[in-house]
Structure formats: structure tokens, C-alpha cells
Amino acid sequence: MMAILEYWPVLLKGLWITVTVSLCTIIGGAIGAVIIGGLRLSSSTAVRVATMVFVELWRSPSALVWLFWVYYALPMVTGTRINPLTAAILVLLLEASVYGSEVVRSGLEAVNRGQSDACYALGLNKSQSFIKVVLPQALSQIVPGFGSMARTMFKWTAIVSFIGVQDLLYVSQFVRAQTFETTKVFLLLAVVYWILCLGVAFAFRALEQVLPLNRALRAAQASSSASQLGDNVSAIGAA
Amino acid sequence: MTWDWNYAFEIMPDLLVGVWYTVVVTLASSAIALSLGLLLAILESVSTTFGRAFVRFWLEIFRGVPILVLLYMAYYVLPEYGLNFSGMVIGIGVTGLVYAAYSSEVYRGSLITIPPELRDACVALSLSPSVTWLSVLIPLMVKRSIPALLNYVVGMFRATVFLFAIGVPVLMGEAQTAADRSFRYLEPYTLAGCIFILLNLPFIYILSKAKADHV
Amino acid sequence: MSRTTELSSAGNRVNPGGVASSERKVDVSTSSKQEPVWAIEFKKICKSFGAFRVLVDLDLKVQPGEKVTLIGPSGSGKTTVLRLAMTLAKPTSGDIRIFGESILFDQAGTLLSSAEEARIRRRCGMVFQQFNLFPHLTVLQNLILAPTTVLKQSKAEAKESALRYLRMVGLEGKVDAYPAQLSGGQQQRIAIARALVMKPEILLLDEITSALDPEIAGEVLDVVRRIARESGVSMLIVTHEMRFAREVSDRIAVFDGGRIIEQGTPEKIFISPESERTRSFLQSVLNH
């Protein structure tokens, strides 16, 4: 184990790359997902169909195929080489956006129709009712969905090692080759991925707590259990 | 660099071998995942203490570690303990085990939605537990799980690409071999992408049909 | 037509547009001198969903300050009338005018821009069967959302008027509660207050007690009775509460199969209805 830990600067650098790629992917993907998700619910049929074709085309081959295509094949057409890190983030970000768009779409659709009717009746315009009423409620569904999307995407970042991005997996292979401590290196690697993945999950669970609708429902739950308690107390008092 | 049709045709047979491997791996790991997932879900439901703890542990492990890392682990670590498997076996096994964990969640979800009155009815008819499971609960669980499970089958189909990392000549592996041999990257990877899109078409059809049937 | 003029005396008793700004009222009355200006006017409205005709050649006029209740079997198109007035739905043919202005076409006959439509629509307020309060906002936030965003009122100003209307519906103590913490009846009273803070001149009430237990419905209806009595707002009401309809309405229109089969004062409809179908409908609901 000591032999492995001697390589800590390399390992740390790999960890840093993995975290950077993950953060770019998850944050960029969330934004992209809202955009694509919105386009999928557009009132224009042409936009809807075009978005759907793009989504299906993108997710037919896996992100790895796209990564190789963007990194190796695309420069053959355009004539300019792409930095591997740029290619990696670009592909993973699009992958996250496409997957997240499904989450956004179903989250928005799950908001009761009556809510936008009420906004309309009160005179709010489309963007006002989306920002103030529909989206805050949809977030209660979207954020948990994004949470599992983020965990999946975090694990997918391991593919960037294939095009030479020196992420956690890449540097681990290097350390393994140097130390021949195969079992320990891979165990360490698995544990680190596992912990980071847990971290992503926790971050999203924390985010869920502050969502407006969840706060409201929690308040309601607290007051109903409090009133039940009150009823019990008064029942005891009456007895 | 322009598209070279001659070269594209030249590598087609190799790519088709890759398609064959991709299909075999998808089917084999699906068989493992769907049946093992069912067993895990039943185990969790029957034994609420040990069974549940075991299944949760399994799920947490496989949920938190990338498949690619698990593949490398199995491929490089197992031989150190005298366990030599081919890349194909390891690939199918690891993919199957990971997706078994996911599938068990799906089965568990459908089991929960089966109304408890139905189990009461089975007791009232004095059906034995094994008959209750085999002829009532399992068919219902499976039926309700199909759309979600199909999504995981598609997931496994896409996950087959990882297997080229441990030397299995799946579609992606064949494309990479061809590309490295000729230093022509455009044709192999573009063709691989197109083949994936074609192979995925039936899935899109089946998924939309399953969704429609389910609603 | 003769029926509506006959009934107009009932409408005139109430000071028209009492809730509304006087400026608008003047504006409307000067714009058309010879014709009376209706608060809302449906002209030959047809509405179909596919092959199903919900409304057939509907003509309905409501005077400023008049309270008109639509009754009739479910599926007869009453709710659609309210949704059309609120522009939540568009008619297949015909025209709808709010204080003389079409909510569908401009004077050249082309479709109204959405900004224009929004301006005219603002004179209507609606209360829904399912309350449709915003669950993620507190009662106060529910009430000030539209005044601050649409009317650009300051927060303090909006809050002051929100509190006034909360007192009116008897729920000033629930300012910081979330909708999920309130009973159905309380939620509906909040929803009424939310519609009123926008100072509508026409209030559309769509089966506001249908989702409530009968014993709770009373508290909501009491609030509506008071509004009907104290303000000059016009009301278009859809309800299954016949006693309430009788008390609160100046006029009742009986719907069946997408048409108005009979209309008149509550006394006339409930005591001496002309139509056989009205009679059988009333019998079926009153015996319930």
C-alpha cells in the first residue's frame, strides 16, 4: 500500500481531473437538459420533432462511441485536432443533457394543469408562470432525477481515459504498471469512485431539502403531526 | 480526409463480427441480469433481515463504481487468485451482475404495487407459498416490470462497448482495431455509430410499444 | 333577448363595477352610447372537441354587476362557458366580448395579439373547482404573486390589500401557512381572495364547492354571498348547489346539450319553469 501512496501527487491530479470533468458535465448537463427538455415541450411541431430525432440519434450509440467519433473521426473531417479534455467534456455534457431532458420533460408534465390555468386566470404571462409557479414545483421531481443522472454521468467519466485524459482511472493504470500492486490499486480506485458517487448523491439529497415545494410539504407534515399530538393531549386531558 | 467507400466495405465483415459479439453479450448479460434480479427481489421480500441487507449491499456496491472499473478489476485481479476467465465471460458476468442489481429494484417496485389483498386472497385459498409466488406474484411482478426492464436491456446493449477495454471483439473493439491498423479513423467509428443507430431502432419500437401497452 | 332586458332591472340594483376602477367604467360607457355595454357577451358561440359539440350557438349576456348562474346536467357545457370567458379555451366559432371588447379579434377582425388579449382578460378573475392554489407558496405569497408581477404593485402595497381580502374571507390568521396545511374549505376561500386581489370586474366561479364535503361547502358559499352582496362585481357561476344559486343569482340559465334551454329569475326557474327538461333536471337534483 505504501508503494501506491508514494504516487499520491499523480493520484491526486487524476482525482482532480475526474472531479473537474464531473462538475462540468453535471452542471452543464443540467442546463442543457432544461433547454432540450423545454424544446421537447415546444408548441412548434417542427422543433419538437427535430429535438426528438436528435435525442434518439444521440442516445442510440453510447457516449463512448460518440467520444471516439468526436475525438478521432471528427478531426478527419474538420482538419483540426481537438484537445482530449474538451472532447471529453463536450461529449459527456451532451450525453447528460440528452438524458436529463427526459427528466425535465416528465417533471414539467407532472405539474398539475390547473396550476398554469390559475396563473393564466391571474394574468401571469408564460415566462412568469413558468419561472414562478411551474418550474419551482417541477424541481421537486427534476432534482431527484438529476441526482441519479449525475451519479450515472459521474461513473461515465471513466471513459475519458480511453482518449488519454489523465483522470482517476488513467493514473491508476499508470500506478498499477509501476507498482504491480494490481489488487490494491483497483480496490483503492473502486473505493474512491464509490465514495465520490456517494458524495454526489448526498449533494443532491441536500439540494432536495431546500426546494420550495418540499419545504411546504414538510411544513404541512410537521403541523399535521403536531395537531395530532395536540388531539392526543386533549383526549388525555378529557379522560 | 474524404470518405473512402472501398475501405468502408473492406472493414464491414470485421464490424459485422463485432455486431455478432455485441448481440451475444447483450443477450447473455440480459439473461443473467433479469433472472438474477428477480431472485434478488424475491430474496429481499422473503427474508427481510439478512436478505434485505445483502441485496442493499450488492446494490450499493454496484451502483457506486463505474462498470469499466469493475471490468478491469475482474479482468486483472481475479487471475492473481488463480481464477482465469476469458474477457467474454468476465464481460458478460460483470454486466449481468451490475444490471441484476438495477433490475432487482425494478422488480421490488412492482412487487410493492401488488395490492396486499391479492396475497390475502392467496392465503384464503390456502395456496402454498411456492404456488403463490410461482403462479401469482412472479407473473405479475414480471409483467409490471417489463417497460422498465427493457430500458435496462438497452442500457446493457450500450454498455457492451466497455468490453473492448478487456479485449472482447465487440463492435467498438472491431472498429478500434480497424482504425489502429489503418490510421483511418473516420470510416470505422462512423460506421460503428451508424450500426449502433440501426441496431437501436428495434429497441425504440419495442419500448414505445411496451409503454403504450402499459398505459 | 326580451328576457335579458326584462331581467336587466335586477342587474341594475347593484352598483356596477364597484370593485373595478371607475376610470375603466367611464371609458367603456363613452365608447358605445346607444347599445348597453355588457360585462360579458357571448355571441353565437360554438365549441367542439373533435366531433363532440360542447356548445351550440350560445348567446349569453351578463350586465355589469349582474350575478348569473349556469345550472344543468354535467357535461352540458357550463364549465366550458367559463373557460371560454377566461380565454383558457378558444371557441370554434363566434365571438366573446368583455365590456364591449372582443377577446378574440381586434377591430379589423384579425386575431388579437397575446398582449392585447392579456389586457382584456385581466378584467376577469376565476376560481376553480380544484382550488389550484400554488402549493409551494405560502398563503400570502399566493395572494401577492399576481399583484406584484402583473400589476407591478410594491410588496407592501400588495401585502396590505392581500391582508384586507384575507380578513374578508376570515383567514387573516393563515398568512404564513402553506396550502397543504389548510382544509379544503380554507383553501377555496384563499383561492377566492387570490382572485379578488386582482380586482376583477367579472368573477368566474367554476363549481367551487364540488371538491368539498357538504358541511364545509357552506363556509365557502357564505363568502361568495357576502361578495355578491357587498361588491358590484359581475359573476358568472357554475354550481350544483341549487339553494345557493337561488339566493345569490339575479338570473339563472339552464343548460342542456350545449344550449341554454331556459333562463330567468331564480323565482321563475325554481317555481314555474317553462321547459319540461328544466323541471325534470330540477327534480333530479332537488330530490338528491
Tab-separated table of C-alpha atoms in Angstrom, chain C residues 21-213:
chain	number	residue	atom	x	y	z
C	21	SER	CA	-61.671	51.170	-11.226
C	22	SER	CA	-64.086	53.924	-12.173
C	23	GLU	CA	-61.772	55.031	-14.962
C	24	ARG	CA	-62.414	51.861	-16.947
C	25	LYS	CA	-66.120	52.157	-16.480
C	26	VAL	CA	-66.231	55.650	-17.926
C	27	ASP	CA	-64.066	54.550	-20.790
C	28	VAL	CA	-66.486	51.807	-21.726
C	29	SER	CA	-69.697	53.745	-21.364
C	30	THR	CA	-68.475	56.569	-23.583
C	31	SER	CA	-67.260	54.214	-26.274
C	32	SER	CA	-70.716	52.974	-27.185
C	33	LYS	CA	-73.626	55.202	-26.294
C	34	GLN	CA	-76.653	53.658	-27.862
C	35	GLU	CA	-76.070	49.969	-27.026
C	36	PRO	CA	-75.895	48.948	-23.420
C	37	VAL	CA	-72.398	47.703	-22.553
C	38	TRP	CA	-72.459	44.152	-21.332
C	39	ALA	CA	-69.898	42.992	-18.812
C	40	ILE	CA	-69.605	39.877	-20.881
C	41	GLU	CA	-71.325	38.875	-24.036
C	42	PHE	CA	-71.179	35.523	-25.849
C	43	LYS	CA	-72.202	35.823	-29.476
C	44	LYS	CA	-73.187	32.698	-31.387
C	45	ILE	CA	-70.530	30.613	-29.705
C	46	CYS	CA	-69.907	27.101	-30.954
C	47	LYS	CA	-67.303	24.861	-29.392
C	48	SER	CA	-66.488	21.341	-30.477
C	49	PHE	CA	-63.912	18.836	-29.299
C	50	GLY	CA	-63.458	16.673	-32.356
C	51	ALA	CA	-66.904	15.529	-33.372
C	52	PHE	CA	-68.372	16.322	-29.971
C	53	ARG	CA	-70.239	19.640	-29.915
C	54	VAL	CA	-69.992	21.095	-26.425
C	55	LEU	CA	-71.680	24.407	-27.131
C	56	VAL	CA	-74.109	25.147	-29.920
C	57	ASP	CA	-74.864	28.734	-30.979
C	58	LEU	CA	-74.642	30.063	-27.464
C	59	ASP	CA	-75.847	33.621	-26.829
C	60	LEU	CA	-75.428	34.863	-23.281
C	61	LYS	CA	-75.126	38.361	-21.889
C	62	VAL	CA	-74.242	39.469	-18.419
C	63	GLN	CA	-74.836	43.016	-17.216
C	64	PRO	CA	-72.255	44.856	-15.169
C	65	GLY	CA	-72.830	43.778	-11.590
C	66	GLU	CA	-75.230	41.020	-12.532
C	67	LYS	CA	-74.903	37.572	-10.985
C	68	VAL	CA	-75.724	34.833	-13.461
C	69	THR	CA	-75.690	31.167	-12.544
C	70	LEU	CA	-75.456	28.346	-15.043
C	71	ILE	CA	-77.118	25.130	-13.990
C	72	GLY	CA	-77.794	21.906	-15.790
C	73	PRO	CA	-76.699	18.283	-16.009
C	74	SER	CA	-72.950	17.599	-16.014
C	75	GLY	CA	-71.432	17.580	-19.474
C	76	SER	CA	-73.865	20.213	-20.682
C	77	GLY	CA	-71.070	22.714	-21.398
C	78	LYS	CA	-71.322	25.034	-18.389
C	79	THR	CA	-67.674	24.853	-17.377
C	80	THR	CA	-66.641	25.388	-20.996
C	81	VAL	CA	-68.508	28.700	-20.957
C	82	LEU	CA	-66.354	29.886	-18.063
C	83	ARG	CA	-63.144	28.617	-19.643
C	84	LEU	CA	-64.015	30.448	-22.848
C	85	ALA	CA	-64.628	33.662	-20.927
C	86	MET	CA	-61.249	33.267	-19.234
C	87	THR	CA	-59.685	32.506	-22.688
C	88	LEU	CA	-58.449	29.218	-21.258
C	89	ALA	CA	-60.134	27.763	-24.316
C	90	LYS	CA	-60.961	29.228	-27.708
C	91	PRO	CA	-64.376	28.853	-29.318
C	92	THR	CA	-64.680	27.026	-32.628
C	93	SER	CA	-66.760	29.933	-33.908
C	94	GLY	CA	-68.469	33.019	-32.569
C	95	ASP	CA	-67.237	35.994	-30.556
C	96	ILE	CA	-66.897	36.859	-26.897
C	97	ARG	CA	-66.856	40.460	-25.694
C	98	ILE	CA	-65.746	41.732	-22.320
C	99	PHE	CA	-67.115	45.235	-21.684
C	100	GLY	CA	-67.570	45.629	-25.395
C	101	GLU	CA	-64.109	44.485	-26.417
C	102	SER	CA	-63.675	41.199	-28.235
C	103	ILE	CA	-61.248	38.808	-26.537
C	104	LEU	CA	-60.643	37.045	-29.834
C	105	PHE	CA	-60.334	39.590	-32.631
C	106	ASP	CA	-59.279	43.194	-32.992
C	107	GLN	CA	-61.422	45.713	-34.851
C	108	ALA	CA	-60.007	44.657	-38.215
C	109	GLY	CA	-61.134	41.120	-37.481
C	110	THR	CA	-57.683	39.594	-37.149
C	111	LEU	CA	-56.686	37.518	-34.147
C	112	LEU	CA	-55.777	39.505	-31.065
C	113	SER	CA	-52.142	39.777	-30.045
C	114	SER	CA	-51.389	37.969	-26.821
C	115	ALA	CA	-50.572	41.255	-25.062
C	116	GLU	CA	-53.936	42.725	-26.044
C	117	GLU	CA	-55.685	39.547	-25.014
C	118	ALA	CA	-53.915	39.640	-21.643
C	119	ARG	CA	-55.012	43.242	-21.104
C	120	ILE	CA	-58.677	42.458	-21.682
C	121	ARG	CA	-58.501	39.163	-19.835
C	122	ARG	CA	-57.270	40.994	-16.736
C	123	ARG	CA	-60.817	42.204	-16.119
C	124	CYS	CA	-61.834	38.602	-15.388
C	125	GLY	CA	-60.925	36.513	-12.392
C	126	MET	CA	-61.586	32.821	-11.927
C	127	VAL	CA	-61.951	30.421	-9.020
C	128	PHE	CA	-61.529	26.748	-9.850
C	129	GLN	CA	-63.134	23.545	-8.684
C	130	GLN	CA	-59.770	22.180	-7.530
C	131	PHE	CA	-58.681	25.488	-5.917
C	132	ASN	CA	-55.378	25.425	-7.846
C	133	LEU	CA	-53.513	27.243	-5.109
C	134	PHE	CA	-49.751	27.261	-5.632
C	135	PRO	CA	-48.614	24.549	-3.213
C	136	HIS	CA	-45.026	25.768	-2.961
C	137	LEU	CA	-46.037	29.263	-1.831
C	138	THR	CA	-47.491	30.442	1.464
C	139	VAL	CA	-50.954	31.940	1.590
C	140	LEU	CA	-49.552	35.457	1.474
C	141	GLN	CA	-47.200	34.604	-1.406
C	142	ASN	CA	-50.149	33.095	-3.273
C	143	LEU	CA	-52.033	36.349	-2.869
C	144	ILE	CA	-49.273	38.785	-3.784
C	145	LEU	CA	-47.736	36.870	-6.704
C	146	ALA	CA	-50.048	38.260	-9.372
C	147	PRO	CA	-50.352	41.824	-7.955
C	148	THR	CA	-46.572	42.185	-7.796
C	149	THR	CA	-45.755	40.566	-11.128
C	150	VAL	CA	-48.741	41.564	-13.245
C	151	LEU	CA	-49.916	44.837	-11.705
C	152	LYS	CA	-46.364	45.782	-10.630
C	153	GLN	CA	-47.540	46.710	-7.168
C	154	SER	CA	-44.929	47.115	-4.448
C	155	LYS	CA	-44.666	44.231	-1.998
C	156	ALA	CA	-46.001	46.367	0.859
C	157	GLU	CA	-48.944	47.567	-1.192
C	158	ALA	CA	-49.787	44.045	-2.361
C	159	LYS	CA	-49.460	42.722	1.166
C	160	GLU	CA	-51.796	45.327	2.550
C	161	SER	CA	-54.522	44.538	0.067
C	162	ALA	CA	-53.905	40.789	0.478
C	163	LEU	CA	-54.477	41.117	4.220
C	164	ARG	CA	-57.671	43.048	3.596
C	165	TYR	CA	-59.063	40.248	1.434
C	166	LEU	CA	-57.853	37.581	3.849
C	167	ARG	CA	-59.852	39.308	6.578
C	168	MET	CA	-62.811	39.353	4.246
C	169	VAL	CA	-62.670	35.570	3.807
C	170	GLY	CA	-61.966	35.171	7.519
C	171	LEU	CA	-58.474	33.707	7.223
C	172	GLU	CA	-56.166	36.537	8.258
C	173	GLY	CA	-54.579	34.135	10.765
C	174	LYS	CA	-53.291	31.855	7.990
C	175	VAL	CA	-50.959	34.311	6.286
C	176	ASP	CA	-47.853	32.158	6.585
C	177	ALA	CA	-49.488	28.751	6.203
C	178	TYR	CA	-48.907	26.616	3.134
C	179	PRO	CA	-51.963	25.381	1.201
C	180	ALA	CA	-51.330	21.790	2.313
C	181	GLN	CA	-51.787	22.941	5.912
C	182	LEU	CA	-55.329	24.152	5.237
C	183	SER	CA	-58.645	22.357	4.920
C	184	GLY	CA	-60.312	22.244	1.519
C	185	GLY	CA	-62.771	24.938	2.511
C	186	GLN	CA	-60.000	27.213	3.733
C	187	GLN	CA	-58.045	26.622	0.538
C	188	GLN	CA	-61.016	27.591	-1.566
C	189	ARG	CA	-61.560	30.765	0.466
C	190	ILE	CA	-57.905	31.637	-0.110
C	191	ALA	CA	-58.392	30.977	-3.811
C	192	ILE	CA	-61.318	33.406	-3.823
C	193	ALA	CA	-59.208	36.028	-2.058
C	194	ARG	CA	-56.426	35.409	-4.582
C	195	ALA	CA	-58.811	36.123	-7.435
C	196	LEU	CA	-60.189	39.231	-5.697
C	197	VAL	CA	-56.827	40.910	-5.052
C	198	MET	CA	-56.591	41.368	-8.801
C	199	LYS	CA	-59.787	43.463	-8.569
C	200	PRO	CA	-61.645	41.674	-11.354
C	201	GLU	CA	-64.816	43.194	-12.743
C	202	ILE	CA	-66.105	39.772	-13.693
C	203	LEU	CA	-65.673	36.823	-11.367
C	204	LEU	CA	-65.990	33.319	-12.812
C	205	LEU	CA	-66.763	30.643	-10.229
C	206	ASP	CA	-66.386	27.121	-11.583
C	207	GLU	CA	-68.076	24.537	-9.332
C	208	ILE	CA	-66.179	25.949	-6.405
C	209	THR	CA	-67.753	23.602	-3.861
C	210	SER	CA	-67.770	20.370	-5.878
C	211	ALA	CA	-64.498	19.154	-4.373
C	212	LEU	CA	-65.632	19.906	-0.830
C	213	ASP	CA	-67.603	17.992	1.767
